[in-house]
Short mmCIF file of N, CA and C in Angstrom, two decimals:
data_model
loop_
_atom_site.label_atom_id
_atom_site.label_comp_id
_atom_site.label_asym_id
_atom_site.label_seq_id
_atom_site.Cartn_x
_atom_site.Cartn_y
_atom_site.Cartn_z
N MET A 35 84.53 143.53 100.29
CA MET A 35 83.53 142.86 99.76
C MET A 35 82.73 142.38 100.96
N ARG A 36 81.45 142.33 101.42
CA ARG A 36 80.67 141.78 103.12
C ARG A 36 80.11 140.89 102.25
N PHE A 37 80.21 139.54 102.44
CA PHE A 37 79.01 138.66 102.77
C PHE A 37 77.92 138.63 104.26
N PRO A 38 76.55 139.34 104.08
CA PRO A 38 76.15 139.09 105.62
C PRO A 38 75.82 137.92 106.37
N GLY A 39 75.70 136.95 105.17
CA GLY A 39 75.32 135.55 105.90
C GLY A 39 76.84 134.76 106.62
N PHE A 40 77.66 135.54 105.98
CA PHE A 40 79.10 135.34 106.16
C PHE A 40 79.79 135.39 107.91
N SER A 41 79.15 136.56 107.80
CA SER A 41 79.46 137.09 109.22
C SER A 41 78.88 136.36 110.30
N LEU A 42 76.87 136.23 109.90
CA LEU A 42 76.14 135.02 110.89
C LEU A 42 76.59 134.23 111.30
N ARG A 43 77.30 133.17 110.37
CA ARG A 43 77.88 131.99 110.56
C ARG A 43 78.54 131.64 110.97
N MET A 44 79.95 132.93 111.23
CA MET A 44 80.87 133.02 112.00
C MET A 44 80.62 133.48 113.62
N ALA A 45 79.32 133.64 113.75
CA ALA A 45 79.29 134.22 114.98
C ALA A 45 78.08 133.24 115.68
N GLY A 46 77.53 132.21 114.90
CA GLY A 46 77.17 131.12 115.54
C GLY A 46 78.14 129.86 115.28
N VAL A 47 79.14 130.18 115.02
CA VAL A 47 80.46 128.85 115.03
C VAL A 47 81.16 129.67 116.41
N ARG A 48 81.62 130.37 116.38
CA ARG A 48 81.98 130.93 118.05
C ARG A 48 81.31 130.83 119.26
N TRP A 49 79.27 131.09 119.11
CA TRP A 49 79.10 130.86 120.04
C TRP A 49 79.10 129.59 120.02
N LEU A 50 78.77 128.18 119.62
CA LEU A 50 79.07 126.82 119.49
C LEU A 50 80.07 126.34 120.05
N ALA A 51 81.60 126.63 119.84
CA ALA A 51 82.40 126.71 120.08
C ALA A 51 82.72 126.86 121.85
N THR A 52 82.02 128.24 122.44
CA THR A 52 82.16 129.08 123.53
C THR A 52 81.45 127.74 124.41
N ALA A 53 79.93 127.30 123.75
CA ALA A 53 79.06 126.19 124.53
C ALA A 53 79.70 124.98 124.38
N LYS A 54 80.48 124.25 123.38
CA LYS A 54 80.76 123.12 123.97
C LYS A 54 82.42 123.07 124.67
N LEU A 55 82.85 124.20 124.73
CA LEU A 55 84.18 124.51 125.73
C LEU A 55 83.17 124.35 127.49
N MET A 56 82.83 125.50 127.44
CA MET A 56 81.50 125.63 128.85
C MET A 56 81.16 124.16 129.23
N ALA A 57 80.05 123.42 128.18
CA ALA A 57 79.92 121.91 128.38
C ALA A 57 81.06 121.03 128.61
N ALA A 58 82.03 121.32 128.19
CA ALA A 58 83.31 120.30 128.73
C ALA A 58 83.63 120.42 130.30
N SER A 59 83.88 121.53 130.22
CA SER A 59 84.20 122.29 131.66
C SER A 59 83.12 121.65 132.86
N LEU A 60 82.05 121.81 132.56
CA LEU A 60 80.88 121.35 133.63
C LEU A 60 80.88 119.99 133.89
N LEU A 61 81.49 119.17 132.85
CA LEU A 61 81.13 118.14 132.77
C LEU A 61 82.80 117.29 133.51
N ALA A 62 83.42 118.16 133.21
CA ALA A 62 84.65 117.88 134.25
C ALA A 62 84.47 118.28 135.38
N VAL A 63 84.02 119.01 135.89
CA VAL A 63 83.88 119.49 137.39
C VAL A 63 82.81 118.40 138.26
N PHE A 64 81.55 118.00 137.02
CA PHE A 64 80.81 117.15 137.68
C PHE A 64 81.64 115.78 137.67
N ALA A 65 82.80 115.33 136.59
CA ALA A 65 82.93 114.08 137.43
C ALA A 65 84.27 113.87 138.85
N GLY A 66 84.29 115.25 138.58
CA GLY A 66 85.11 115.91 139.76
C GLY A 66 84.83 115.73 140.97
N GLN A 67 83.41 115.47 141.13
CA GLN A 67 82.08 115.97 142.34
C GLN A 67 81.78 114.58 142.50
N ALA A 68 82.23 113.92 141.30
CA ALA A 68 81.70 112.38 141.67
C ALA A 68 82.89 110.83 141.64
N SER A 69 83.83 111.78 141.53
CA SER A 69 85.33 110.61 142.23
C SER A 69 85.18 110.93 143.37
N ALA A 70 85.32 112.09 144.04
CA ALA A 70 85.30 112.68 144.99
C ALA A 70 84.31 112.20 146.48
N GLY A 71 83.09 111.62 145.74
CA GLY A 71 82.27 111.28 146.26
C GLY A 71 82.17 109.83 146.63
N ASP A 72 83.38 109.44 146.33
CA ASP A 72 83.00 107.98 146.51
C ASP A 72 83.85 107.50 147.26
N LEU A 73 85.13 108.09 148.02
CA LEU A 73 85.05 107.79 149.19
C LEU A 73 84.49 107.83 150.80
N THR A 74 84.73 106.49 151.45
CA THR A 74 83.50 106.12 152.00
C THR A 74 84.17 105.88 153.37
N LEU A 75 83.77 106.18 155.06
CA LEU A 75 84.74 105.74 156.01
C LEU A 75 83.62 105.11 156.68
N SER A 76 84.05 103.76 157.33
CA SER A 76 83.09 102.67 158.00
C SER A 76 83.68 102.09 159.15
N SER A 77 83.18 101.67 160.07
CA SER A 77 83.80 101.43 161.34
C SER A 77 82.89 99.95 161.73
N GLU A 78 83.44 98.52 162.25
CA GLU A 78 83.09 98.04 163.06
C GLU A 78 81.89 98.18 163.76
N SER A 79 83.03 98.98 164.69
CA SER A 79 81.86 99.02 166.11
C SER A 79 80.99 100.69 165.93
N LEU A 80 81.28 101.57 164.90
CA LEU A 80 80.31 102.69 165.10
C LEU A 80 79.81 102.74 163.80
N GLN A 81 77.89 103.01 164.00
CA GLN A 81 77.08 103.00 163.34
C GLN A 81 76.47 104.29 163.03
N GLN A 82 76.38 104.86 162.20
CA GLN A 82 76.25 106.36 160.90
C GLN A 82 74.69 106.16 162.10
N GLY A 83 75.08 107.63 162.62
CA GLY A 83 73.31 108.31 163.32
C GLY A 83 73.03 107.14 164.47
N GLU A 84 74.24 106.01 165.08
CA GLU A 84 73.73 106.08 166.21
C GLU A 84 75.10 106.07 167.58
N ARG A 85 74.52 105.43 168.70
CA ARG A 85 75.18 105.36 169.81
C ARG A 85 76.37 104.97 170.08
N MET A 86 77.23 106.17 170.31
CA MET A 86 78.54 105.62 170.32
C MET A 86 78.75 104.52 171.63
N PRO A 87 79.44 103.43 171.60
CA PRO A 87 79.65 102.17 172.18
C PRO A 87 80.68 102.83 173.54
N MET A 88 80.25 102.72 175.13
CA MET A 88 81.14 103.03 175.58
C MET A 88 82.39 102.38 175.90
N ALA A 89 82.92 101.60 174.82
CA ALA A 89 84.20 101.22 174.48
C ALA A 89 85.06 102.20 174.77
N HIS A 90 84.40 103.12 173.79
CA HIS A 90 85.09 104.70 172.67
C HIS A 90 84.39 105.77 173.53
N VAL A 91 84.38 105.68 174.74
CA VAL A 91 83.50 106.68 175.44
C VAL A 91 84.90 107.08 176.70
N TYR A 92 85.22 108.50 176.96
CA TYR A 92 85.86 109.13 177.43
C TYR A 92 86.16 108.21 179.19
N HIS A 93 87.22 107.89 179.88
CA HIS A 93 87.30 107.89 181.21
C HIS A 93 86.50 108.62 182.18
N GLY A 94 86.52 109.85 181.62
CA GLY A 94 85.94 110.61 183.05
C GLY A 94 84.07 110.56 182.89
N CYS A 95 83.80 109.60 181.78
CA CYS A 95 82.13 109.22 181.66
C CYS A 95 82.13 107.81 181.82
N GLY A 96 83.16 107.06 182.48
CA GLY A 96 82.90 105.53 182.64
C GLY A 96 82.99 104.66 181.51
N GLY A 97 83.71 105.11 180.52
CA GLY A 97 83.92 104.58 179.03
C GLY A 97 85.85 103.90 179.36
N ASP A 98 85.92 103.34 178.37
CA ASP A 98 87.20 102.42 177.93
C ASP A 98 87.90 103.90 177.38
N ASN A 99 87.65 104.89 176.99
CA ASN A 99 88.71 105.95 175.64
C ASN A 99 89.74 104.74 174.66
N ILE A 100 89.09 103.84 174.62
CA ILE A 100 89.81 103.20 173.18
C ILE A 100 88.89 103.56 171.95
N SER A 101 90.15 104.25 170.72
CA SER A 101 89.39 105.15 169.62
C SER A 101 88.73 103.78 168.82
N PRO A 102 87.97 104.04 167.86
CA PRO A 102 87.71 102.87 167.11
C PRO A 102 87.75 102.52 166.05
N PRO A 103 87.71 101.10 165.89
CA PRO A 103 88.53 100.64 164.51
C PRO A 103 87.96 101.36 162.86
N LEU A 104 88.29 101.98 162.27
CA LEU A 104 88.09 102.73 161.15
C LEU A 104 88.45 102.02 159.83
N SER A 105 88.09 102.11 158.73
CA SER A 105 88.16 101.50 157.38
C SER A 105 87.93 102.43 156.48
N TRP A 106 88.26 102.50 155.28
CA TRP A 106 87.83 103.43 153.88
C TRP A 106 88.57 103.15 153.12
N SER A 107 87.23 103.40 152.20
CA SER A 107 87.58 103.04 150.80
C SER A 107 87.09 104.09 149.23
N GLY A 108 87.75 103.93 148.44
CA GLY A 108 87.22 104.81 147.55
C GLY A 108 87.86 106.10 147.16
N ALA A 109 89.17 106.27 147.17
CA ALA A 109 90.00 107.18 147.61
C ALA A 109 90.06 108.01 146.04
N PRO A 110 90.44 109.25 145.93
CA PRO A 110 90.55 109.84 144.10
C PRO A 110 92.18 109.56 143.79
N GLU A 111 92.45 109.36 142.56
CA GLU A 111 93.63 109.20 142.14
C GLU A 111 94.45 110.65 142.70
N GLY A 112 95.58 110.31 143.02
CA GLY A 112 96.31 111.33 143.53
C GLY A 112 96.46 111.55 144.78
N THR A 113 95.59 110.64 145.30
CA THR A 113 96.01 110.74 147.00
C THR A 113 97.22 109.93 147.29
N ARG A 114 97.76 111.25 148.11
CA ARG A 114 99.38 110.75 148.41
C ARG A 114 99.43 110.60 150.36
N SER A 115 98.37 110.70 151.12
CA SER A 115 98.05 110.40 152.16
C SER A 115 96.96 110.59 152.44
N TYR A 116 96.71 110.68 154.13
CA TYR A 116 95.42 110.90 155.05
C TYR A 116 95.41 111.41 156.00
N ALA A 117 94.56 112.49 156.51
CA ALA A 117 94.19 112.71 157.66
C ALA A 117 92.81 112.74 158.87
N LEU A 118 92.55 112.71 159.66
CA LEU A 118 91.37 112.47 160.37
C LEU A 118 91.17 113.21 161.51
N MET A 119 89.75 113.96 161.56
CA MET A 119 89.62 114.43 162.83
C MET A 119 88.55 114.31 163.37
N VAL A 120 88.27 114.34 164.62
CA VAL A 120 86.67 113.69 165.37
C VAL A 120 86.48 115.14 166.29
N HIS A 121 85.55 115.90 165.81
CA HIS A 121 84.64 116.80 166.30
C HIS A 121 83.26 116.72 166.85
N ASP A 122 83.21 117.25 167.98
CA ASP A 122 81.90 117.24 168.68
C ASP A 122 81.20 118.53 168.59
N PRO A 123 80.74 119.57 167.52
CA PRO A 123 80.26 120.62 167.09
C PRO A 123 78.95 121.53 168.23
N ASP A 124 78.55 119.96 169.35
CA ASP A 124 77.74 120.43 169.97
C ASP A 124 78.07 120.92 171.54
N ALA A 125 79.33 120.88 171.76
CA ALA A 125 80.16 120.90 173.04
C ALA A 125 80.01 122.65 173.34
N PRO A 126 79.37 123.12 174.44
CA PRO A 126 79.24 124.48 174.29
C PRO A 126 80.63 125.34 175.20
N THR A 127 81.50 125.46 173.83
CA THR A 127 82.55 126.26 174.00
C THR A 127 82.47 127.49 172.47
N GLY A 128 81.58 127.51 172.07
CA GLY A 128 81.68 128.55 171.05
C GLY A 128 82.45 127.78 170.02
N SER A 129 83.43 126.74 169.72
CA SER A 129 84.17 126.26 168.65
C SER A 129 84.35 124.71 168.65
N GLY A 130 82.86 124.05 169.56
CA GLY A 130 83.02 122.35 169.57
C GLY A 130 84.04 122.11 170.59
N TRP A 131 84.44 120.76 170.30
CA TRP A 131 85.59 120.03 170.87
C TRP A 131 86.10 119.36 169.66
N TRP A 132 87.79 119.22 170.18
CA TRP A 132 88.34 117.91 169.08
C TRP A 132 88.81 117.16 169.94
N HIS A 133 88.76 115.82 169.63
CA HIS A 133 88.36 114.42 170.06
C HIS A 133 89.42 113.68 169.86
N TRP A 134 90.40 114.01 168.63
CA TRP A 134 91.09 113.36 167.46
C TRP A 134 91.32 114.08 166.39
N VAL A 135 92.98 114.46 166.56
CA VAL A 135 93.17 114.75 165.11
C VAL A 135 94.84 113.85 164.96
N ILE A 136 94.69 113.24 164.03
CA ILE A 136 95.85 112.40 163.28
C ILE A 136 95.41 113.03 161.61
N PHE A 137 97.41 113.17 161.36
CA PHE A 137 97.39 113.36 159.71
C PHE A 137 98.68 112.31 159.40
N ASN A 138 99.00 112.56 158.24
CA ASN A 138 100.04 111.71 157.47
C ASN A 138 100.01 110.81 157.23
N ILE A 139 99.07 110.16 157.82
CA ILE A 139 98.73 108.65 157.29
C ILE A 139 99.01 107.74 155.70
N PRO A 140 100.02 106.90 155.86
CA PRO A 140 100.36 106.96 154.04
C PRO A 140 99.04 106.53 153.45
N ALA A 141 99.40 106.33 152.38
CA ALA A 141 98.48 106.95 150.98
C ALA A 141 98.16 104.95 150.77
N ASP A 142 98.84 103.84 151.59
CA ASP A 142 98.42 102.99 151.36
C ASP A 142 98.09 102.25 152.40
N VAL A 143 97.21 103.02 153.33
CA VAL A 143 97.00 102.22 155.22
C VAL A 143 95.35 103.05 154.17
N THR A 144 94.45 101.44 154.54
CA THR A 144 93.09 102.20 154.24
C THR A 144 92.20 101.57 155.85
N SER A 145 93.53 101.58 156.84
CA SER A 145 92.28 101.54 157.79
C SER A 145 92.82 101.57 159.01
N LEU A 146 92.35 101.74 160.14
CA LEU A 146 93.49 102.00 161.91
C LEU A 146 92.41 101.39 162.82
N GLU A 147 93.54 100.25 163.28
CA GLU A 147 92.95 99.31 163.89
C GLU A 147 92.31 99.79 165.62
N ALA A 148 91.38 99.06 166.55
CA ALA A 148 91.09 100.17 167.53
C ALA A 148 92.20 100.01 168.40
N GLY A 149 92.56 101.22 169.21
CA GLY A 149 93.61 101.52 169.72
C GLY A 149 94.81 102.48 169.03
N ALA A 150 94.74 102.81 167.55
CA ALA A 150 95.66 103.26 167.47
C ALA A 150 95.49 105.17 167.83
N GLY A 151 94.67 105.67 168.58
CA GLY A 151 94.48 106.42 169.02
C GLY A 151 95.82 107.03 170.40
N GLU A 152 95.78 105.99 170.46
CA GLU A 152 96.93 106.06 171.86
C GLU A 152 98.53 105.83 171.69
N LEU A 153 99.18 106.68 171.87
CA LEU A 153 100.15 106.25 171.16
C LEU A 153 101.34 105.49 171.36
N LYS A 154 101.23 105.32 172.55
CA LYS A 154 101.97 103.92 172.82
C LYS A 154 101.66 102.49 172.43
N ASN A 155 100.83 102.36 171.79
CA ASN A 155 100.43 101.24 170.94
C ASN A 155 101.14 101.35 169.58
N GLY A 156 101.44 102.45 169.17
CA GLY A 156 102.50 102.72 167.85
C GLY A 156 101.50 102.10 166.44
N LEU A 157 100.34 101.62 166.60
CA LEU A 157 99.78 101.12 165.69
C LEU A 157 99.94 102.03 164.26
N VAL A 158 100.05 103.46 164.01
CA VAL A 158 100.01 104.13 162.69
C VAL A 158 101.53 104.78 163.09
N PRO A 159 102.70 104.10 163.31
CA PRO A 159 104.07 105.08 163.46
C PRO A 159 104.56 106.33 162.22
N GLU A 160 104.37 106.19 161.17
CA GLU A 160 104.28 107.12 160.79
C GLU A 160 103.27 108.50 160.92
N ALA A 161 102.21 107.95 160.94
CA ALA A 161 101.05 109.43 161.42
C ALA A 161 101.29 110.30 162.79
N ILE A 162 101.21 111.41 162.83
CA ILE A 162 101.42 112.07 163.81
C ILE A 162 100.11 112.94 164.64
N GLN A 163 99.93 112.45 165.76
CA GLN A 163 99.01 112.80 166.18
C GLN A 163 99.11 114.28 166.90
N VAL A 164 98.32 115.25 167.30
CA VAL A 164 97.83 116.36 168.22
C VAL A 164 97.61 116.38 168.94
N ARG A 165 97.85 117.24 170.25
CA ARG A 165 96.74 117.21 171.20
C ARG A 165 95.02 117.50 171.42
N ASN A 166 94.30 116.63 171.55
CA ASN A 166 93.10 117.18 171.83
C ASN A 166 92.52 118.18 172.54
N ASP A 167 91.05 118.42 172.79
CA ASP A 167 90.96 119.33 173.65
C ASP A 167 90.55 118.78 174.85
N TYR A 168 91.16 117.74 175.60
CA TYR A 168 91.21 117.28 177.12
C TYR A 168 93.07 117.61 176.95
N GLY A 169 94.02 117.88 176.27
CA GLY A 169 95.21 118.41 176.65
C GLY A 169 96.26 117.18 176.67
N ALA A 170 95.93 116.42 175.33
CA ALA A 170 96.66 115.38 175.66
C ALA A 170 96.49 114.79 173.85
N PRO A 171 97.89 114.01 173.67
CA PRO A 171 97.71 113.98 172.48
C PRO A 171 97.00 112.41 172.31
N GLY A 172 96.53 112.43 170.73
CA GLY A 172 95.90 110.94 170.69
C GLY A 172 94.27 111.41 170.41
N TYR A 173 93.65 110.26 170.91
CA TYR A 173 92.21 109.97 171.18
C TYR A 173 91.79 110.34 172.30
N GLY A 174 90.24 111.34 172.34
CA GLY A 174 89.84 111.03 173.71
C GLY A 174 88.31 111.28 173.25
N GLY A 175 87.95 110.25 173.96
CA GLY A 175 86.22 109.67 173.09
C GLY A 175 85.48 110.84 174.20
N ALA A 176 84.03 110.58 173.87
CA ALA A 176 82.74 111.54 174.06
C ALA A 176 82.25 111.54 175.30
N CYS A 177 82.59 112.99 176.12
CA CYS A 177 82.20 113.03 177.55
C CYS A 177 81.70 114.39 177.36
N PRO A 178 80.28 114.41 177.24
CA PRO A 178 79.41 115.45 177.34
C PRO A 178 78.64 115.90 178.93
N PRO A 179 78.87 117.54 179.21
CA PRO A 179 78.37 117.70 180.57
C PRO A 179 77.08 117.13 180.59
N LYS A 180 76.78 116.96 181.67
CA LYS A 180 75.30 115.80 182.16
C LYS A 180 74.27 116.73 181.88
N GLY A 181 73.18 116.23 181.25
CA GLY A 181 71.91 116.80 181.31
C GLY A 181 72.30 118.21 179.93
N HIS A 182 73.43 117.93 178.72
CA HIS A 182 73.16 118.89 178.23
C HIS A 182 72.92 118.54 176.65
N GLY A 183 72.20 116.99 177.06
CA GLY A 183 71.18 116.75 175.57
C GLY A 183 72.61 115.52 174.69
N LYS A 184 72.17 115.33 173.63
CA LYS A 184 72.41 114.58 172.66
C LYS A 184 74.07 115.19 171.87
N HIS A 185 75.17 115.04 171.74
CA HIS A 185 76.44 115.01 170.72
C HIS A 185 76.54 114.17 170.04
N ARG A 186 76.94 115.55 168.53
CA ARG A 186 77.36 114.89 167.58
C ARG A 186 78.47 114.42 167.96
N TYR A 187 79.28 113.44 167.11
CA TYR A 187 80.75 113.07 167.30
C TYR A 187 80.86 112.88 165.49
N GLN A 188 81.55 113.74 164.69
CA GLN A 188 82.00 113.51 163.65
C GLN A 188 83.12 112.72 163.12
N PHE A 189 83.48 111.91 162.87
CA PHE A 189 84.65 111.77 162.51
C PHE A 189 84.67 111.81 160.89
N ARG A 190 86.18 112.72 160.84
CA ARG A 190 85.94 113.23 159.17
C ARG A 190 87.67 112.81 159.00
N LEU A 191 87.52 111.75 157.64
CA LEU A 191 88.73 111.43 156.93
C LEU A 191 89.02 112.11 155.66
N TYR A 192 89.91 112.85 155.57
CA TYR A 192 90.81 113.13 154.49
C TYR A 192 91.33 112.72 153.47
N ALA A 193 91.18 112.84 152.26
CA ALA A 193 92.29 112.46 151.05
C ALA A 193 93.14 113.33 150.78
N LEU A 194 94.56 113.11 150.50
CA LEU A 194 94.98 114.81 150.53
C LEU A 194 96.10 114.25 149.52
N GLY A 195 96.20 115.45 148.75
CA GLY A 195 97.03 115.06 147.63
C GLY A 195 99.00 115.88 147.79
N VAL A 196 99.20 115.33 148.62
CA VAL A 196 100.52 115.62 149.58
C VAL A 196 101.11 114.51 150.46
N GLU A 197 101.44 113.72 150.60
CA GLU A 197 102.49 113.26 151.24
C GLU A 197 102.68 113.59 152.82
N GLN A 198 102.92 115.12 152.64
CA GLN A 198 103.03 114.59 154.48
C GLN A 198 101.93 116.48 154.66
N LEU A 199 102.13 117.04 155.47
CA LEU A 199 101.40 117.93 156.02
C LEU A 199 102.51 118.89 156.42
N PRO A 200 103.16 120.09 156.59
CA PRO A 200 104.35 120.97 156.77
C PRO A 200 103.76 121.19 158.62
N LEU A 201 103.54 120.11 159.01
CA LEU A 201 103.29 120.17 160.50
C LEU A 201 103.90 119.75 161.33
N ASP A 202 103.67 119.65 162.83
CA ASP A 202 104.41 118.87 163.76
C ASP A 202 103.55 118.32 164.77
N GLU A 203 104.01 117.98 165.65
CA GLU A 203 102.93 117.44 167.02
C GLU A 203 102.39 118.74 167.93
N ASN A 204 103.20 119.49 167.98
CA ASN A 204 102.47 120.79 168.79
C ASN A 204 101.19 121.46 167.73
N ALA A 205 101.07 121.57 166.10
CA ALA A 205 100.38 122.38 165.86
C ALA A 205 98.76 121.85 166.46
N THR A 206 98.11 122.79 166.13
CA THR A 206 96.58 123.07 166.73
C THR A 206 95.84 122.16 165.70
N PRO A 207 94.77 121.87 166.29
CA PRO A 207 93.66 120.96 165.11
C PRO A 207 93.03 122.54 164.37
N ALA A 208 93.08 123.13 164.64
CA ALA A 208 93.16 124.78 163.62
C ALA A 208 93.89 124.86 162.38
N GLN A 209 95.31 124.72 162.91
CA GLN A 209 96.27 124.82 162.50
C GLN A 209 96.31 123.22 161.47
N VAL A 210 95.99 122.50 161.85
CA VAL A 210 96.15 121.24 160.90
C VAL A 210 94.69 120.92 159.82
N GLY A 211 94.07 122.08 160.33
CA GLY A 211 92.16 122.23 159.72
C GLY A 211 92.92 122.64 158.55
N PHE A 212 93.30 123.78 158.55
CA PHE A 212 93.63 124.57 157.55
C PHE A 212 94.28 124.21 156.47
N GLN A 213 95.88 122.90 156.61
CA GLN A 213 96.21 122.64 155.68
C GLN A 213 96.00 121.70 155.15
N ILE A 214 94.67 120.77 155.88
CA ILE A 214 93.58 120.10 154.90
C ILE A 214 93.11 120.53 154.35
N ASN A 215 91.96 121.79 154.22
CA ASN A 215 91.44 122.50 153.46
C ASN A 215 92.36 122.81 152.14
N ALA A 216 93.58 122.99 152.13
CA ALA A 216 94.10 123.30 151.51
C ALA A 216 94.80 122.40 150.41
N ASN A 217 94.94 121.07 150.80
CA ASN A 217 95.49 120.43 149.95
C ASN A 217 94.35 119.16 150.04
N LYS A 218 93.00 118.85 150.28
CA LYS A 218 91.95 117.79 150.44
C LYS A 218 91.64 117.70 148.99
N LEU A 219 91.75 116.23 148.73
CA LEU A 219 90.53 115.99 147.69
C LEU A 219 89.50 115.32 147.60
N ALA A 220 89.10 114.80 148.65
CA ALA A 220 87.94 114.68 148.61
C ALA A 220 87.80 114.01 150.37
N GLU A 221 86.54 113.70 151.05
CA GLU A 221 86.38 113.84 152.43
C GLU A 221 85.01 112.90 152.81
N ALA A 222 85.26 111.73 153.84
CA ALA A 222 84.11 111.52 153.87
C ALA A 222 83.78 111.41 155.78
N GLU A 223 82.29 111.40 156.14
CA GLU A 223 82.24 111.49 157.48
C GLU A 223 81.09 110.44 157.60
N LEU A 224 81.41 109.88 159.00
CA LEU A 224 80.72 109.24 159.93
C LEU A 224 80.51 109.56 161.57
N GLU A 225 79.21 109.71 161.60
CA GLU A 225 78.63 110.96 162.41
C GLU A 225 78.21 109.95 163.57
N VAL A 226 78.11 109.55 164.93
CA VAL A 226 77.52 108.82 165.88
C VAL A 226 77.16 109.83 167.02
N THR A 227 76.66 109.64 168.11
CA THR A 227 75.85 110.65 169.12
C THR A 227 76.22 109.98 170.76
N TRP A 228 76.34 110.95 171.03
CA TRP A 228 76.72 110.23 172.96
C TRP A 228 75.71 111.76 173.63
N SER A 229 75.22 110.68 174.85
CA SER A 229 74.67 112.33 175.92
C SER A 229 75.05 111.21 177.51
N ARG A 230 74.94 111.92 178.29
CA ARG A 230 74.95 111.70 179.52
C ARG A 230 73.68 112.34 180.31
#
């Protein structure tokens, strides 16, 4: 025996259950985005959107080539290490210019001192620093071509869900970037400029 009202009520119950599940899924996604957005990167010597100080400019452009002090907070739960990549997307190479790539920074580290990009300083002994596009491991400061206009220098910090990336000091920035994107929980950016 069929009860017409019963089948309509059951369809309504199924629709309501599906709607609740979808709403819960969306809330989880938005909550994840909010917590990922809490990671912040700052510096005592770099100001967002401002000109890079000469202390952090490459030797070839008259600077001291000292990596800037950086600090961060707001890492999401589950962060097991950090990575930092510094890139100039405006370099006339077709792929930009990598200035600093450092990874396997321990999860309990929340800052890099000025000069951490110089390997002989030994300020982050657990981390790995690969060759920048100047051809040397560690930090290489801003030095765009003369008359090429203002370049952007993007300091990007990544919170990762793994303790170590499966790479060594011979990795390329592209290989590091691939592994970062496969293990990224959150990222933060600080962008400065320089020209000559």
